[in-house]
Amino acid sequence: QKEVEQNSGPLSVPEGAIASLNCTYSDRGSQSFFWYRQYSGKSPELIMFIYSNGDKEDGRFTAQLNKASQYVSLLIRDSQPSDSATYLCAVTKNRDDKIIFGKGTRLHILP
Amino acid sequence: EAQVTQNPRYLITVTGKKLTVTCSQNMNHEYMSWYRQDPGLGLRQIYYSMNVEVTDKGDVPEGYKVSRKEKRNFPLILESPSPNQTSLYFCASSFGTADQPQHFGDGTRLSIL
């Protein structure tokens, strides 16, 4: 079983709509969850992080965590063409542990 | 400017010729790590370090070495590179521990012929 799974996409969303990206993880003891955005040829950059069950909002972005169901999602409201990128989900179990990334979901915002 | 600096950015070399990719951060971060990124395989952690003289294996450590003699530097060493180590490599650092956001360098594209 893969440790962190994401749909590879591409996920195509019209401009102005809500993009919903999902990530599931296998280790029930996972504690910290991150979303990174990576443009083609560039390095990943942090979008959101979440530690507790529920929603966390930052501008147009909302991270949702459900530890019972072992998934974390990222919602992007009012999607813009500049949001077109690959979104990486990352999970850690302990503070002094390794970090596991999903393979990423390619998001394409249609103008 | 807060940054993670990797060198070189691009390198083409031959099988068996030892090489080192340097990584330096100016944010006084404790946690540093190396990743490789391959098409279809995503970003995979090679090694990480919690602090000076403390290193540990990630998911794909075979064929790599690291050292952490100073807090700011975390070089990646390929003692005898092979073609299957051709990849895009990223160094990253974070304040404190693994459960903090990672700051990534610009990447090193390595080709082993």
Coordinates of N, CA and C in Angstrom, one line a residue:
Chain A
Q1 N 0.8 -1.2 0.0 CA 0.0 0.0 0.0 C 0.9 1.2 0.0
K2 N 0.6 2.1 -0.9 CA 1.4 3.4 -1.0 C 1.1 4.2 0.2
E3 N 2.1 4.9 0.7 CA 2.0 5.6 2.0 C 1.2 6.9 1.8
V4 N 1.4 7.6 0.8 CA 0.7 8.9 0.5 C 0.2 8.8 -0.9
E5 N -1.1 8.9 -1.1 CA -1.6 8.7 -2.5 C -2.4 10.0 -2.9
Q6 N -2.1 10.3 -4.2 CA -2.8 11.5 -4.8 C -3.2 11.0 -6.2
N7 N -4.3 11.5 -6.7 CA -4.7 11.3 -8.1 C -3.7 12.2 -8.9
S8 N -3.1 11.5 -9.9 CA -2.1 12.2 -10.7 C -2.7 13.3 -11.6
G9 N -4.0 13.2 -11.9 CA -4.6 14.2 -12.8 C -4.2 13.9 -14.3
P10 N -4.3 14.9 -15.2 CA -4.6 16.3 -14.8 C -6.0 16.6 -14.4
L11 N -6.2 17.5 -13.4 CA -7.5 17.9 -13.0 C -7.7 19.3 -13.7
S12 N -8.8 19.3 -14.5 CA -9.1 20.6 -15.2 C -10.2 21.3 -14.6
V13 N -10.1 22.5 -14.3 CA -11.1 23.3 -13.6 C -11.2 24.7 -14.3
P14 N -12.5 25.1 -14.5 CA -12.7 26.4 -15.2 C -12.2 27.5 -14.2
E15 N -11.7 28.6 -14.8 CA -11.3 29.8 -14.1 C -12.5 30.3 -13.3
G16 N -12.2 30.6 -12.0 CA -13.3 31.1 -11.1 C -14.0 30.0 -10.3
A17 N -13.8 28.8 -10.7 CA -14.4 27.7 -10.0 C -13.6 27.2 -8.8
I18 N -14.1 26.3 -8.0 CA -13.4 25.7 -6.9 C -12.6 24.5 -7.4
A19 N -11.3 24.4 -7.1 CA -10.5 23.2 -7.4 C -10.4 22.4 -6.1
S20 N -10.6 21.1 -6.1 CA -10.6 20.3 -5.0 C -9.5 19.2 -5.2
L21 N -8.5 19.2 -4.3 CA -7.4 18.2 -4.5 C -7.4 17.3 -3.2
N22 N -7.2 16.1 -3.4 CA -7.3 15.1 -2.3 C -6.0 14.3 -2.2
C23 N -5.8 13.9 -0.9 CA -4.7 13.1 -0.6 C -5.1 12.1 0.5
T24 N -4.7 10.8 0.4 CA -4.9 9.9 1.4 C -3.6 9.3 1.9
Y25 N -3.5 8.9 3.2 CA -2.3 8.4 3.8 C -2.6 7.1 4.5
S26 N -1.6 6.3 4.6 CA -1.8 4.9 5.2 C -1.5 4.8 6.6
D27 N -0.5 5.7 7.1 CA -0.1 5.6 8.5 C -1.0 6.3 9.4
R28 N -1.8 5.6 10.2 CA -2.8 6.3 11.1 C -2.1 7.2 12.1
G29 N -0.8 6.9 12.4 CA -0.1 7.8 13.4 C 0.4 9.1 12.8
S30 N 0.2 9.4 11.6 CA 0.6 10.6 11.0 C 0.1 11.8 11.7
Q31 N 1.0 12.8 11.8 CA 0.6 14.0 12.7 C 0.6 15.3 11.9
S32 N 1.4 15.5 10.9 CA 1.6 16.8 10.3 C 1.4 16.6 8.8
F33 N 0.7 17.6 8.2 CA 0.2 17.5 6.8 C 0.5 18.8 6.1
F34 N 1.0 18.7 4.9 CA 1.4 19.9 4.1 C 1.0 19.8 2.7
W35 N 0.7 20.9 2.1 CA 0.5 21.1 0.7 C 1.5 22.0 0.1
Y36 N 2.2 21.5 -0.9 CA 3.2 22.3 -1.6 C 2.7 22.5 -3.1
R37 N 3.0 23.6 -3.7 CA 2.8 23.8 -5.1 C 4.1 23.8 -5.8
Q38 N 4.1 23.2 -7.0 CA 5.3 23.2 -7.8 C 5.0 23.5 -9.2
Y39 N 5.6 24.6 -9.7 CA 5.5 24.9 -11.1 C 6.5 24.1 -11.9
S40 N 6.3 23.9 -13.1 CA 7.2 23.1 -13.9 C 8.6 23.7 -13.9
G41 N 9.5 22.9 -13.6 CA 10.9 23.3 -13.6 C 11.3 24.1 -12.4
K42 N 10.4 24.3 -11.4 CA 10.7 25.0 -10.2 C 10.7 24.1 -9.0
S43 N 11.1 24.7 -7.8 CA 11.1 23.9 -6.6 C 9.7 24.0 -5.9
P44 N 9.4 23.1 -5.1 CA 8.1 23.2 -4.3 C 8.1 24.4 -3.4
E45 N 6.9 24.9 -3.2 CA 6.7 26.0 -2.3 C 5.5 25.7 -1.5
L46 N 5.6 26.1 -0.2 CA 4.5 25.8 0.8 C 3.3 26.6 0.4
I47 N 2.1 25.8 0.5 CA 0.8 26.5 0.4 C 0.1 26.5 1.7
M48 N 0.0 25.4 2.3 CA -0.7 25.3 3.6 C -0.1 24.1 4.4
F49 N -0.3 24.2 5.7 CA 0.0 23.1 6.6 C -1.1 23.0 7.6
I50 N -1.4 21.8 8.1 CA -2.5 21.5 9.0 C -2.1 20.4 9.9
Y51 N -2.4 20.5 11.2 CA -2.0 19.5 12.2 C -3.3 18.9 12.9
S52 N -4.4 19.7 12.9 CA -5.6 19.2 13.6 C -6.7 18.9 12.7
N53 N -7.6 18.1 13.1 CA -8.8 17.8 12.3 C -9.6 19.0 12.1
G54 N -10.2 19.1 10.9 CA -11.0 20.3 10.6 C -10.5 21.0 9.4
D55 N -10.9 22.3 9.3 CA -10.6 23.2 8.2 C -9.6 24.2 8.7
K56 N -8.7 24.6 7.8 CA -7.8 25.7 8.0 C -7.8 26.6 6.7
E57 N -8.1 27.9 6.9 CA -8.3 28.7 5.7 C -7.1 29.8 5.7
D58 N -6.7 30.0 4.5 CA -5.7 31.1 4.2 C -5.9 31.7 2.9
G59 N -6.6 32.8 2.9 CA -7.0 33.4 1.6 C -7.9 32.6 0.8
R60 N -7.5 32.3 -0.5 CA -8.3 31.4 -1.3 C -8.1 29.9 -1.1
F61 N -7.3 29.6 -0.2 CA -6.9 28.2 0.1 C -7.5 27.7 1.4
T62 N -8.1 26.5 1.4 CA -8.5 25.8 2.6 C -8.0 24.4 2.6
A63 N -7.4 24.1 3.7 CA -6.9 22.7 3.9 C -7.9 22.0 4.9
Q64 N -8.3 20.8 4.6 CA -9.2 20.0 5.4 C -8.6 18.7 5.8
L65 N -8.6 18.4 7.1 CA -8.0 17.2 7.6 C -9.0 16.3 8.3
N66 N -9.1 15.0 7.9 CA -9.9 14.1 8.6 C -9.1 12.9 9.0
K67 N -8.6 12.8 10.2 CA -7.7 11.8 10.6 C -8.4 10.4 10.7
A68 N -9.7 10.4 11.0 CA -10.4 9.2 11.1 C -10.5 8.5 9.8
S69 N -10.6 9.2 8.7 CA -10.7 8.7 7.4 C -9.4 8.7 6.7
Q70 N -8.4 9.3 7.3 CA -7.0 9.4 6.8 C -6.9 10.1 5.4
Y71 N -7.5 11.2 5.4 CA -7.4 12.0 4.2 C -7.2 13.5 4.5
V72 N -6.5 14.2 3.6 CA -6.4 15.6 3.7 C -6.6 16.2 2.3
S73 N -7.3 17.3 2.3 CA -7.7 17.9 1.0 C -7.3 19.4 1.0
L74 N -7.2 19.9 -0.2 CA -6.9 21.3 -0.4 C -8.0 21.9 -1.4
L75 N -8.7 22.9 -1.0 CA -9.6 23.6 -1.8 C -9.0 24.9 -2.2
I76 N -9.2 25.2 -3.5 CA -8.7 26.5 -4.0 C -10.0 27.2 -4.6
R77 N -10.3 28.3 -3.9 CA -11.5 29.0 -4.4 C -11.1 30.0 -5.5
D78 N -12.1 30.4 -6.3 CA -11.8 31.4 -7.4 C -10.5 31.1 -8.1
S79 N -10.5 29.9 -8.7 CA -9.3 29.4 -9.3 C -8.8 30.4 -10.4
Q80 N -7.5 30.6 -10.5 CA -6.9 31.5 -11.4 C -5.9 30.7 -12.3
P81 N -5.7 31.1 -13.5 CA -4.7 30.4 -14.4 C -3.4 30.3 -13.7
S82 N -3.0 31.2 -12.9 CA -1.7 31.1 -12.2 C -1.7 29.9 -11.1
D83 N -2.8 29.4 -10.8 CA -2.9 28.2 -9.9 C -2.5 26.9 -10.7
S84 N -2.4 27.0 -12.0 CA -2.0 25.8 -12.7 C -0.6 25.3 -12.3
A85 N -0.5 24.2 -11.8 CA 0.7 23.7 -11.2 C 0.5 22.2 -10.8
T86 N 1.6 21.6 -10.3 CA 1.4 20.3 -9.6 C 1.4 20.6 -8.1
Y87 N 0.4 19.9 -7.4 CA 0.3 20.1 -6.0 C 0.7 18.8 -5.3
L88 N 1.6 19.0 -4.3 CA 2.2 17.9 -3.6 C 1.7 17.8 -2.2
C89 N 1.2 16.7 -1.8 CA 0.8 16.4 -0.4 C 2.0 15.8 0.3
A90 N 2.3 16.2 1.5 CA 3.4 15.6 2.3 C 2.9 15.4 3.7
V91 N 3.4 14.3 4.3 CA 3.0 13.8 5.6 C 4.2 13.4 6.5
T92 N 4.1 13.8 7.7 CA 5.1 13.3 8.7 C 4.4 12.6 9.8
K93 N 5.1 11.6 10.4 CA 4.5 10.9 11.6 C 5.0 11.5 12.9
N94 N 6.3 11.8 13.0 CA 6.9 12.3 14.2 C 7.7 13.5 13.9
R95 N 8.0 14.3 14.9 CA 8.8 15.5 14.7 C 10.2 15.2 14.3
D96 N 10.7 14.0 14.6 CA 12.1 13.7 14.3 C 12.1 12.6 13.2
D97 N 11.2 12.6 12.3 CA 11.0 11.5 11.4 C 11.2 12.0 10.0
K98 N 11.1 11.1 9.0 CA 11.2 11.4 7.6 C 9.9 12.0 7.2
I99 N 9.9 12.6 5.9 CA 8.8 13.2 5.3 C 8.4 12.4 4.1
I100 N 7.2 12.1 4.0 CA 6.7 11.3 2.8 C 5.8 12.2 1.9
F101 N 6.2 12.2 0.7 CA 5.4 13.0 -0.3 C 4.6 12.1 -1.2
G102 N 3.4 12.6 -1.6 CA 2.7 11.9 -2.6 C 3.3 12.3 -4.0
K103 N 2.8 11.7 -5.0 CA 3.4 11.9 -6.3 C 2.9 13.2 -7.0
G104 N 1.9 13.8 -6.4 CA 1.4 15.0 -6.9 C 0.2 14.9 -7.8
T105 N -0.6 16.0 -7.8 CA -1.7 16.1 -8.7 C -1.5 17.3 -9.6
R106 N -1.6 17.1 -10.9 CA -1.5 18.3 -11.9 C -2.8 19.0 -12.0
L107 N -2.8 20.2 -11.7 CA -4.0 21.0 -11.8 C -3.9 22.0 -13.0
H108 N -4.9 22.0 -13.8 CA -5.0 22.9 -15.0 C -6.2 23.8 -14.9
I109 N -6.0 25.1 -14.8 CA -7.1 26.0 -14.7 C -7.4 26.5 -16.1
L110 N -8.6 26.3 -16.6 CA -9.0 26.6 -18.0 C -9.5 28.1 -18.0
P111 N -8.8 29.0 -18.8 CA -9.2 30.4 -18.9 C -10.6 30.5 -19.5
Chain B
E1 N 18.5 37.9 2.4 CA 17.4 37.1 1.9 C 17.5 35.7 2.4
A2 N 16.4 35.2 3.0 CA 16.4 33.8 3.5 C 16.4 32.8 2.3
Q3 N 17.3 31.9 2.3 CA 17.3 31.0 1.2 C 18.1 29.7 1.5
V4 N 17.8 28.7 0.6 CA 18.6 27.5 0.6 C 19.3 27.5 -0.8
T5 N 20.6 27.4 -0.7 CA 21.4 27.5 -1.9 C 22.1 26.1 -2.2
Q6 N 21.8 25.6 -3.5 CA 22.4 24.4 -3.9 C 23.4 24.7 -5.0
N7 N 24.5 23.9 -5.1 CA 25.4 24.0 -6.2 C 26.0 22.6 -6.5
P8 N 26.2 22.3 -7.8 CA 25.9 23.1 -8.9 C 24.4 23.0 -9.2
R9 N 23.9 23.8 -10.1 CA 22.5 23.7 -10.6 C 22.3 22.6 -11.6
Y10 N 23.4 22.5 -12.4 CA 23.3 21.4 -13.5 C 24.7 20.7 -13.5
L11 N 24.7 19.4 -13.7 CA 25.9 18.7 -13.8 C 25.7 17.5 -14.6
I12 N 26.6 17.3 -15.6 CA 26.7 16.1 -16.4 C 28.0 15.5 -16.1
T13 N 28.0 14.2 -15.7 CA 29.3 13.6 -15.4 C 29.2 12.1 -15.8
V14 N 30.2 11.3 -15.5 CA 30.3 10.0 -15.9 C 30.2 9.0 -14.8
T15 N 29.8 7.8 -15.1 CA 29.7 6.7 -14.1 C 31.0 6.6 -13.3
G16 N 30.9 6.5 -12.0 CA 32.0 6.2 -11.1 C 32.8 7.4 -10.6
K17 N 32.6 8.6 -11.2 CA 33.4 9.8 -10.8 C 32.7 10.4 -9.6
K18 N 33.3 10.4 -8.5 CA 32.7 10.9 -7.2 C 32.3 12.4 -7.4
L19 N 31.2 12.7 -6.8 CA 30.7 14.1 -6.9 C 30.0 14.5 -5.6
T20 N 30.0 15.8 -5.4 CA 29.4 16.4 -4.2 C 28.5 17.5 -4.6
V21 N 27.2 17.5 -4.2 CA 26.3 18.6 -4.4 C 26.2 19.3 -3.0
T22 N 26.5 20.6 -3.0 CA 26.5 21.3 -1.8 C 25.1 21.9 -1.5
C23 N 24.8 22.1 -0.3 CA 23.6 22.8 0.2 C 23.9 23.6 1.4
S24 N 23.4 24.9 1.3 CA 23.7 25.8 2.4 C 22.4 26.6 2.7
Q25 N 22.1 26.8 4.0 CA 20.9 27.6 4.3 C 21.4 28.7 5.3
N26 N 20.7 29.8 5.2 CA 21.1 31.0 6.0 C 20.0 31.3 7.0
M27 N 19.2 30.4 7.4 CA 18.0 30.6 8.2 C 18.2 30.0 9.6
N28 N 19.4 29.4 9.9 CA 19.7 28.8 11.2 C 18.7 27.6 11.5
H29 N 18.3 26.9 10.4 CA 17.4 25.8 10.5 C 18.1 24.6 11.1
E30 N 17.4 23.8 11.9 CA 17.9 22.6 12.4 C 17.8 21.4 11.4
Y31 N 16.6 21.3 10.9 CA 16.3 20.2 10.0 C 16.6 20.4 8.6
M32 N 17.4 19.5 8.0 CA 17.8 19.6 6.6 C 17.6 18.3 5.9
S33 N 17.3 18.3 4.7 CA 17.1 17.0 4.0 C 17.3 17.1 2.5
W34 N 17.6 16.0 1.9 CA 17.8 15.8 0.5 C 16.7 15.0 -0.1
Y35 N 16.2 15.4 -1.3 CA 15.2 14.7 -2.1 C 15.7 14.5 -3.5
R36 N 15.2 13.4 -4.1 CA 15.3 13.3 -5.6 C 13.9 13.2 -6.1
Q37 N 13.7 13.8 -7.3 CA 12.4 13.8 -8.0 C 12.5 13.2 -9.4
D38 N 11.8 12.2 -9.6 CA 11.8 11.5 -10.9 C 10.4 11.4 -11.4
P39 N 10.2 11.5 -12.7 CA 8.9 11.4 -13.4 C 8.2 10.1 -12.9
G40 N 7.0 10.2 -12.5 CA 6.2 9.1 -12.1 C 6.4 8.6 -10.7
L41 N 7.5 9.0 -10.1 CA 7.9 8.6 -8.8 C 7.7 9.6 -7.7
G42 N 7.6 10.9 -8.2 CA 7.4 12.0 -7.2 C 8.7 12.3 -6.5
L43 N 8.5 13.0 -5.4 CA 9.6 13.5 -4.5 C 9.9 12.5 -3.4
R44 N 11.1 12.0 -3.4 CA 11.5 11.0 -2.4 C 12.6 11.4 -1.6
Q45 N 12.5 11.2 -0.3 CA 13.6 11.7 0.7 C 14.7 10.7 0.7
I46 N 15.9 11.3 0.6 CA 17.1 10.5 0.5 C 17.7 10.3 1.9
Y47 N 18.1 11.5 2.5 CA 18.6 11.5 3.9 C 18.0 12.8 4.5
Y48 N 18.0 12.8 5.8 CA 17.7 14.0 6.6 C 18.6 14.1 7.8
S49 N 18.6 15.3 8.3 CA 19.4 15.6 9.5 C 18.6 16.5 10.5
M50 N 18.6 16.0 11.7 CA 17.9 16.8 12.7 C 18.8 18.0 13.3
N51 N 20.1 17.8 13.2 CA 21.0 18.8 13.7 C 22.4 18.4 13.4
V52 N 23.4 19.2 13.8 CA 24.8 18.9 13.6 C 25.1 17.5 14.1
E53 N 25.8 16.7 13.2 CA 26.3 15.3 13.5 C 25.1 14.3 13.7
V54 N 23.9 14.7 13.3 CA 22.8 13.8 13.4 C 22.1 13.6 12.1
T55 N 22.3 12.4 11.5 CA 21.7 12.2 10.1 C 21.0 10.9 10.2
D56 N 20.0 10.7 9.3 CA 19.2 9.5 9.2 C 18.8 9.2 7.8
K57 N 18.5 8.0 7.5 CA 18.1 7.6 6.2 C 16.6 7.9 5.9
G58 N 16.4 8.4 4.7 CA 15.0 8.5 4.2 C 14.6 7.3 3.5
D59 N 13.8 7.4 2.5 CA 13.3 6.3 1.8 C 14.2 5.7 0.7
V60 N 15.1 6.5 0.2 CA 16.0 6.0 -0.9 C 17.5 6.4 -0.7
P61 N 18.1 5.9 0.4 CA 19.5 6.3 0.7 C 20.6 5.6 0.0
E62 N 20.3 4.5 -0.7 CA 21.3 3.6 -1.3 C 22.1 4.4 -2.3
G63 N 23.4 4.4 -2.2 CA 24.3 5.1 -3.2 C 24.6 6.5 -2.8
Y64 N 24.1 7.0 -1.7 CA 24.3 8.4 -1.3 C 25.0 8.4 0.1
K65 N 25.7 9.5 0.4 CA 26.2 9.8 1.7 C 25.9 11.2 2.0
V66 N 25.8 11.5 3.2 CA 25.7 12.9 3.7 C 26.5 13.2 4.9
S67 N 26.7 14.4 5.2 CA 27.4 14.8 6.4 C 26.8 16.1 6.9
R68 N 26.8 16.3 8.2 CA 26.3 17.6 8.8 C 27.3 18.0 9.9
K69 N 28.4 18.6 9.4 CA 29.4 19.1 10.3 C 29.2 20.5 10.8
E70 N 28.4 21.3 10.0 CA 28.0 22.6 10.4 C 26.5 22.7 10.3
K71 N 25.9 23.6 11.0 CA 24.4 23.7 11.0 C 23.9 24.1 9.6
R72 N 24.7 25.0 9.0 CA 24.2 25.6 7.8 C 24.4 24.7 6.5
N73 N 25.3 23.7 6.6 CA 25.7 23.0 5.4 C 25.3 21.5 5.5
F74 N 24.8 21.0 4.4 CA 24.4 19.6 4.3 C 24.7 19.0 2.9
P75 N 25.9 18.7 2.7 CA 26.3 18.2 1.3 C 25.8 16.8 1.1
L76 N 25.5 16.5 -0.2 CA 25.1 15.2 -0.7 C 26.3 14.7 -1.5
I77 N 26.7 13.5 -1.1 CA 27.9 12.9 -1.8 C 27.5 11.6 -2.5
L78 N 27.9 11.5 -3.8 CA 27.7 10.3 -4.6 C 29.1 9.8 -4.8
E79 N 29.5 8.7 -4.0 CA 30.8 8.2 -4.1 C 31.2 7.5 -5.4
S80 N 30.2 6.8 -6.0 CA 30.4 6.1 -7.3 C 29.1 6.2 -8.1
P81 N 28.9 7.4 -8.7 CA 27.6 7.6 -9.3 C 27.3 6.6 -10.4
S82 N 26.0 6.3 -10.6 CA 25.6 5.4 -11.6 C 24.4 6.1 -12.4
P83 N 24.1 5.6 -13.6 CA 23.1 6.2 -14.4 C 21.7 6.3 -13.7
N84 N 21.4 5.3 -12.8 CA 20.1 5.4 -12.2 C 20.0 6.5 -11.1
Q85 N 21.1 7.2 -10.9 CA 21.1 8.3 -10.0 C 20.9 9.7 -10.8
T86 N 20.6 9.5 -12.1 CA 20.3 10.7 -12.9 C 18.9 11.1 -12.4
S87 N 18.8 12.4 -12.0 CA 17.6 12.9 -11.4 C 17.7 14.4 -11.1
L88 N 16.5 14.9 -10.6 CA 16.5 16.3 -10.1 C 16.5 16.2 -8.6
Y89 N 17.5 16.9 -8.0 CA 17.7 16.8 -6.6 C 17.4 18.1 -5.9
F90 N 16.7 18.0 -4.8 CA 16.4 19.2 -4.0 C 16.9 19.1 -2.6
C91 N 17.4 20.2 -2.1 CA 17.8 20.3 -0.7 C 16.7 21.1 0.0
A92 N 16.4 20.8 1.2 CA 15.4 21.6 1.9 C 15.7 21.7 3.4
S93 N 15.2 22.8 4.0 CA 15.5 22.9 5.4 C 14.2 23.4 6.1
S94 N 14.1 23.2 7.4 CA 13.0 23.7 8.2 C 13.5 24.1 9.6
F95 N 12.8 25.0 10.2 CA 13.0 25.4 11.6 C 12.6 24.2 12.5
G96 N 13.5 23.8 13.3 CA 13.2 22.8 14.3 C 13.2 21.4 13.8
T97 N 12.0 20.9 13.4 CA 11.8 19.5 13.2 C 11.1 19.2 11.9
A98 N 10.8 17.9 11.7 CA 10.2 17.5 10.4 C 8.8 18.0 10.3
D99 N 8.1 18.4 11.4 CA 6.7 18.8 11.3 C 6.6 20.3 11.1
Q100 N 7.6 20.9 10.6 CA 7.6 22.3 10.1 C 7.7 22.4 8.6
P101 N 7.2 23.5 8.0 CA 7.2 23.6 6.6 C 8.7 23.6 6.1
Q102 N 8.9 23.0 4.9 CA 10.2 22.9 4.3 C 10.4 24.1 3.4
H103 N 11.6 24.6 3.4 CA 12.1 25.6 2.4 C 13.0 24.9 1.5
F104 N 12.7 25.0 0.2 CA 13.5 24.2 -0.8 C 14.5 25.1 -1.5
G105 N 15.6 24.5 -1.9 CA 16.5 25.1 -2.8 C 16.0 25.0 -4.2
D106 N 16.7 25.6 -5.2 CA 16.3 25.7 -6.6 C 16.4 24.4 -7.3
G107 N 17.1 23.4 -6.8 CA 17.3 22.1 -7.4 C 18.6 22.0 -8.2
T108 N 19.1 20.7 -8.3 CA 20.2 20.4 -9.1 C 19.9 19.3 -10.0
R109 N 20.0 19.6 -11.3 CA 19.7 18.5 -12.3 C 21.0 17.8 -12.6
L110 N 21.0 16.5 -12.3 CA 22.2 15.7 -12.4 C 22.0 14.6 -13.4
S111 N 23.0 14.5 -14.4 CA 23.0 13.5 -15.4 C 24.2 12.7 -15.3
I112 N 24.0 11.4 -15.1 CA 25.2 10.5 -15.0 C 25.2 9.6 -16.3
L113 N 26.3 9.7 -17.0 CA 26.4 9.0 -18.3 C 27.1 7.7 -18.2

